[in-house]
Amino acid sequence: MSNHPLSVTLETPQTGKYEQPTGLFINNEFVKGVDGKTFETINPSTEKVIGAVHEATEKDVDIAVSVARKTFETTWRQVTPDQRGRYLVNLADLFEKHLDQLAAIESLDNGKAFSMAKVDVGMCAGCLRYYGGWADKIEGKVIDTNPDTFSYTKQEPIGVCGQIIPWNFPLLMWAWKIGPAIACGNTIVLKTAEQTPLSGLFAAKLVKEAGFPPGVINILSGFGKTAGAAISSHMDIDKVAFTGSTVVGRQIMKAAAGSNLKKVTLELGGKSPNIIFNDANIENAISWVNFGIFFNHGQCCCAGSRIYVQEGIYDKFVEAFKKRAQANKVGDPFAADTFQGPQVSQLQYDRIMGYIDAGKKEGAKVEIGGERHGKEGYFIQPTIFSNVSEDMKIMQEEIFGPVCSIAKFKTEEDAIRLGNATTYGLASAVHTSNLNTAIRVSNALRAGTVWVNQYNMLHHTLPFGGFKESGIGRELGEAALANYTQTKTVSIRLGDALFG
Ligand code: NAI
Ligand code: MG
């Protein structure tokens, strides 16, 4: 058994010393893993170890699942929908109460700018409270078939939900997954990403404080190949929800098919087009294009990484966009004016630099950036490529870093064709002052979200998810309830008519 403690004192530049839980959160208690393993998490700004957390393996997944199963079949089913909603609202309140602390942990472990992390935590609270409101509004229908029967449907919870989340928005993905699953009456075994285990564990402490009964929400730190794979192939998990890479998304679907055919929702990658017409307000468009790709250091599934500009404004746009991107402050996430922090890990840093090299080798022109920023930490300069062609690797594959490509188009038809020239279909945007153009292009783009004259504006009321290879199912809004309920039909014969 590991002698690593279940809580350690850590420090953030913003909030000073605090108590960080390190255990696996099962049945409302922090515990050690069965195998006694721990793993370290890194501060990507300094490349130094922050501390270690306990690691879940297959055995711990089994324990968490049996707790979640028992809770689902017994106590949790007795809790009224109204009360489920109250727990979520309590949790939202606690997120707001600990907003600075949660945001500081996020910046420490993930590297995102503290100012942006605070927005994430505020959005978590918004999402949890919104789904708290849904908990007692999940309704079935009465369906009239004939005078001899009375038939109705119920929207029942699916059961034990496995949830696997990534590192780019550790807390926001936590809230997006937990909110609707709880509103619908499920129990949860959630695995955080191995790069960013800390904020999810601090939030687990708040789960208990919010009053949730033991066993409803279980949070595990661990790796994909072990704990993650154990979730997707588990015979007693009824549903798996995943956000992450398309490669792993495929594996999860296969594992679900190969085990108990658990229900699957996937939120995967993207290569989203950002289209700017001649008649756009250029200054506005540039600020949204800049935010669209460089927000969260380009580590967004919906990042606007392919920028198509109409030929009439192309030269002017490129010059102004370069200036704008060069003004983005890159550096210490805790500095007040920082916009872009480090990439999350050495691996992600190497992947992104690999794409930058591929772009250079294939003949794209580096307009700005293309190099490491600074000497320590996984920082990469904001990078813009021009002179790109559609078949280049940097135009086809998700880079997930502060790197974009900019290309010219002539007509609206060209813009639509180019916008759709990808296997992905998560997000897209069109910038124009002509309402007709905006609506025509929005209708033609094959993507789950189209932003007009803005970018990245997610809201907990608006469904979000992928067309094509960007995913299955929708998160947020009323649409997410469909991921966590199943329809039961009850049909009652009236009177005592016999069959036949
Ligand atoms: P990943 O897909 O490997 O990791 C995401 C989550 O899946 C983590 O919790 C991980 O532990 C888990 N996981 C990994 N392998 C698993 C398996 N075999 N079974 C079950 N769970 C597993 O993503 P990674 O390696 O961190 O990033 C690689 C690329 O994925 C990025 O460069 C980016 O293109 C994409 N990505 C997309 C995200 C999105 O928001 N859609 C988020 C993170 C990464
Ligand atoms: Mg980390």
Short mmCIF file of C-alpha atoms and ligand atoms in Angstrom, two decimals, residues 164-168 191-195 222-225 228-229 232 242-246 248 251-252 267-269 300-301 347-348 351 398-400, ligand 1:
data_model
loop_
_atom_site.label_atom_id
_atom_site.label_comp_id
_atom_site.label_asym_id
_atom_site.label_seq_id
_atom_site.Cartn_x
_atom_site.Cartn_y
_atom_site.Cartn_z
CA ILE A 164 -13.92 10.00 -19.62
CA ILE A 165 -12.77 13.59 -19.95
CA PRO A 166 -9.74 15.40 -21.42
CA TRP A 167 -7.25 17.92 -20.06
CA ASN A 168 -8.03 21.01 -22.13
CA LYS A 191 -12.14 9.54 -15.02
CA THR A 192 -10.19 12.77 -15.32
CA ALA A 193 -7.26 13.18 -17.70
CA GLU A 194 -3.87 12.06 -16.41
CA GLN A 195 -2.32 15.47 -17.25
CA GLY A 222 -5.83 7.47 -13.90
CA PHE A 223 -4.56 6.66 -17.35
CA GLY A 224 -6.47 5.95 -20.53
CA LYS A 225 -5.01 2.56 -21.38
CA GLY A 228 -10.12 4.48 -19.25
CA ALA A 229 -10.15 1.17 -21.12
CA SER A 232 -15.27 1.55 -21.88
CA PHE A 242 -16.13 10.51 -23.90
CA THR A 243 -14.44 13.73 -24.92
CA GLY A 244 -11.01 13.53 -26.52
CA SER A 245 -9.20 12.40 -29.64
CA THR A 246 -10.91 10.76 -32.59
CA VAL A 248 -9.49 7.03 -28.82
CA GLN A 251 -11.48 2.57 -29.56
CA ILE A 252 -14.18 3.42 -27.05
CA GLU A 267 -17.26 14.55 -28.51
CA LEU A 268 -14.16 14.41 -30.67
CA GLY A 269 -11.85 16.57 -32.69
CA CYS A 300 -10.01 23.59 -28.23
CA CYS A 301 -11.93 20.91 -30.09
CA LEU A 347 3.94 15.33 -25.64
CA GLN A 348 1.47 17.95 -26.89
CA ARG A 351 3.10 16.99 -31.52
CA GLU A 398 -6.22 18.58 -35.88
CA ILE A 399 -3.12 20.36 -34.48
CA PHE A 400 -4.57 21.35 -31.09
P1 NAI B 1 -6.84 11.24 -25.57
O1 NAI B 1 -8.04 11.03 -26.41
O2 NAI B 1 -5.82 10.16 -25.49
O3 NAI B 1 -7.28 11.56 -24.05
C1 NAI B 1 -8.54 11.98 -23.64
C2 NAI B 1 -9.03 11.12 -22.48
O4 NAI B 1 -9.16 9.77 -22.93
C3 NAI B 1 -8.09 11.06 -21.28
O5 NAI B 1 -8.85 11.01 -20.10
C4 NAI B 1 -7.36 9.75 -21.49
O6 NAI B 1 -6.86 9.19 -20.31
C5 NAI B 1 -8.47 8.88 -22.06
N1 NAI B 1 -8.01 7.73 -22.85
C6 NAI B 1 -6.86 7.63 -23.59
N2 NAI B 1 -6.80 6.41 -24.16
C7 NAI B 1 -7.89 5.72 -23.77
C8 NAI B 1 -8.40 4.40 -24.04
N3 NAI B 1 -7.73 3.55 -24.81
N4 NAI B 1 -9.57 4.05 -23.49
C9 NAI B 1 -10.27 4.91 -22.71
N5 NAI B 1 -9.84 6.14 -22.42
C10 NAI B 1 -8.68 6.56 -22.95
O7 NAI B 1 -6.16 12.58 -26.03
P2 NAI B 1 -4.66 13.08 -25.79
O8 NAI B 1 -3.67 12.03 -26.14
O9 NAI B 1 -4.55 13.68 -24.47
O10 NAI B 1 -4.57 14.23 -26.91
C11 NAI B 1 -4.31 13.85 -28.27
C12 NAI B 1 -5.11 14.67 -29.22
O11 NAI B 1 -6.49 14.46 -28.99
C13 NAI B 1 -4.94 16.17 -29.11
O12 NAI B 1 -3.81 16.61 -29.81
C14 NAI B 1 -6.21 16.64 -29.74
O13 NAI B 1 -6.11 16.61 -31.14
C15 NAI B 1 -7.24 15.60 -29.31
N6 NAI B 1 -8.01 16.02 -28.14
C16 NAI B 1 -9.27 16.50 -28.33
C17 NAI B 1 -10.01 16.97 -27.26
C18 NAI B 1 -11.38 17.51 -27.44
O14 NAI B 1 -11.77 18.39 -26.68
N7 NAI B 1 -12.17 17.01 -28.37
C19 NAI B 1 -9.45 17.00 -25.92
C20 NAI B 1 -8.14 16.42 -25.80
C21 NAI B 1 -7.46 15.97 -26.89
#
